[in-house]
XYZ file of N, CA and C in Angstrom:
183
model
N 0.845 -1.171 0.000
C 0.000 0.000 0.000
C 0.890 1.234 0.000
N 0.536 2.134 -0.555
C 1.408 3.464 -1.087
C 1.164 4.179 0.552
N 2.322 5.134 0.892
C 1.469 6.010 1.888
C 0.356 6.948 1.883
N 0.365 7.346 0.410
C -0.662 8.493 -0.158
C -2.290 8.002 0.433
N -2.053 6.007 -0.340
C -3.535 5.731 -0.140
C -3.899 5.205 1.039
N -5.689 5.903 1.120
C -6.243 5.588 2.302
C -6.899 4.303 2.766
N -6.902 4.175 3.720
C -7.551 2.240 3.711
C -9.182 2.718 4.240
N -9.814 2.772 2.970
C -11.390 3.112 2.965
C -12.347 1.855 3.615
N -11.763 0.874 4.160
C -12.496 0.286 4.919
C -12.613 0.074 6.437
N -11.161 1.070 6.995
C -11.184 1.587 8.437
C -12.279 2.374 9.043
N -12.499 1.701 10.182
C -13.980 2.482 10.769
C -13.290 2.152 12.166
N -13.456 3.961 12.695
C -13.187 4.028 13.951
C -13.667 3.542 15.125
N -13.184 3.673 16.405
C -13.511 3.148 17.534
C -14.705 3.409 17.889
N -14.808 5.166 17.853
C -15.761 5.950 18.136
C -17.156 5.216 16.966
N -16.798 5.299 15.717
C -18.081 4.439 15.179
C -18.309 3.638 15.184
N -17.429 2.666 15.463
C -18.242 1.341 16.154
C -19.054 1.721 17.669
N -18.604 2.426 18.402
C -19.518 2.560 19.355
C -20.822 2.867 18.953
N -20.675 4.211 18.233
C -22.279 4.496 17.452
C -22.805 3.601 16.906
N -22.458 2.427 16.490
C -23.274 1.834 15.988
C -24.041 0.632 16.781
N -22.828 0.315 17.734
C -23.154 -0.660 18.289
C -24.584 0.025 19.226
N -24.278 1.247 20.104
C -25.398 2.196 20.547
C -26.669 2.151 19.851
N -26.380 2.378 18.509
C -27.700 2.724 17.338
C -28.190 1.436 18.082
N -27.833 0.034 17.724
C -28.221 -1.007 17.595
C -28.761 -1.042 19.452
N -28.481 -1.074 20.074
C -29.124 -1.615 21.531
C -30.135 -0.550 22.330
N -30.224 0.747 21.684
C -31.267 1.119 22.096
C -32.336 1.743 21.092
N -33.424 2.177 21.866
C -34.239 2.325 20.594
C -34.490 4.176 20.501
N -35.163 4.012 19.290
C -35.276 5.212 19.089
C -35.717 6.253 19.877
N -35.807 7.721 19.563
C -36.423 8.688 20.351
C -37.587 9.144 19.690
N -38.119 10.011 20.033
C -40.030 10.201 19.782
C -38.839 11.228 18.324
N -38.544 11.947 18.959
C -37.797 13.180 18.023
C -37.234 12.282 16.523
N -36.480 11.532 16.941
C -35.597 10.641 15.847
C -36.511 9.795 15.089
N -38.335 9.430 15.315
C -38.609 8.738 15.300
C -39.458 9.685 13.790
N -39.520 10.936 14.408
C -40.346 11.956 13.723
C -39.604 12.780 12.444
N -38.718 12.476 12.572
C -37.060 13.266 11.765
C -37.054 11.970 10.765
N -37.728 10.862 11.447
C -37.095 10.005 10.290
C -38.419 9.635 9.320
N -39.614 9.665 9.726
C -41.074 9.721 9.088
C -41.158 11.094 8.024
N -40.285 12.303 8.591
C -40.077 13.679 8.108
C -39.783 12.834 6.609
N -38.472 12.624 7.082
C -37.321 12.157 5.576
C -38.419 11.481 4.614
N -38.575 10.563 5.501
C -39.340 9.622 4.383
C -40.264 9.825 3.165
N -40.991 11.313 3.897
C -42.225 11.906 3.171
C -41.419 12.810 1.871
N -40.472 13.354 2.650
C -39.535 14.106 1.260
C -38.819 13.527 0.131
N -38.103 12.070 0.687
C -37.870 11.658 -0.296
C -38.956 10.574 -0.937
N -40.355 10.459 -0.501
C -41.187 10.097 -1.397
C -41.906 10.950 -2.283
N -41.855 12.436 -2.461
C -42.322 13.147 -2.765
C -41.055 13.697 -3.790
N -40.075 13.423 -3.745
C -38.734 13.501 -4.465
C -38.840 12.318 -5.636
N -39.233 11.658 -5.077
C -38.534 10.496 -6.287
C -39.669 9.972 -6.583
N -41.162 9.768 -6.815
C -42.427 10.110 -7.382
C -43.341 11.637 -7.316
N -42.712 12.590 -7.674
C -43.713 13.685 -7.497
C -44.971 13.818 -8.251
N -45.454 12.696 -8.672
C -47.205 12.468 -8.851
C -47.831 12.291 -7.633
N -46.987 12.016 -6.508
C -47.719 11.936 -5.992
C -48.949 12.795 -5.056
N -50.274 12.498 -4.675
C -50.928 13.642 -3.888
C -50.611 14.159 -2.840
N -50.538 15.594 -2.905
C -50.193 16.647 -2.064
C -51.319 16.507 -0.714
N -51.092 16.199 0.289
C -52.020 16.488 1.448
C -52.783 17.900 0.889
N -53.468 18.023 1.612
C -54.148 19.612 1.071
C -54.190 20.260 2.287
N -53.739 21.410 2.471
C -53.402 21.922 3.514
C -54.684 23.322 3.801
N -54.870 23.660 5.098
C -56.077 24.820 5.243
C -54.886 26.208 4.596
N -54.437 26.151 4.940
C -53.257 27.385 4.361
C -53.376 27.681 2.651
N -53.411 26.743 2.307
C -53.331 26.580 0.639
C -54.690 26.958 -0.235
N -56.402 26.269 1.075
C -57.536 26.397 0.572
C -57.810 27.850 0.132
N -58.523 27.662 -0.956
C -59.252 28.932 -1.539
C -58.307 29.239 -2.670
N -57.387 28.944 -2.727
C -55.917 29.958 -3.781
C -56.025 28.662 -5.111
């Protein structure tokens, strides 16, 4: 291995902890809501046929 190149399959101490963490506890109400968030954006990203909730803000216009 050259010194230049990096060994792209090293994963730190610290992220194995995070992960091992991710893995033994469970989610938070917040993390739970951040991640339902995502979901809606990138379903609305990558089919945008799809229907728009209809919002009271939007009615009448």
């Amino acid at each position: 291995m050259n010194k230049h190149d990096l060994d792209k399959a090293y994963v730190s101490p610290i992220d194995k902890f995070l992960y091992q963490f991710d893995a033994d506890h469970e989610k938070s109400a917040s993390q739970l809501a951040e991640i339902r968030k995502y979901e809606r954006i990138n379903a609305l990203r990558d089919n945008p046929d799809l229907p728009e909730l209809e919002s009271e803000i939007w009615r009448g216009f």
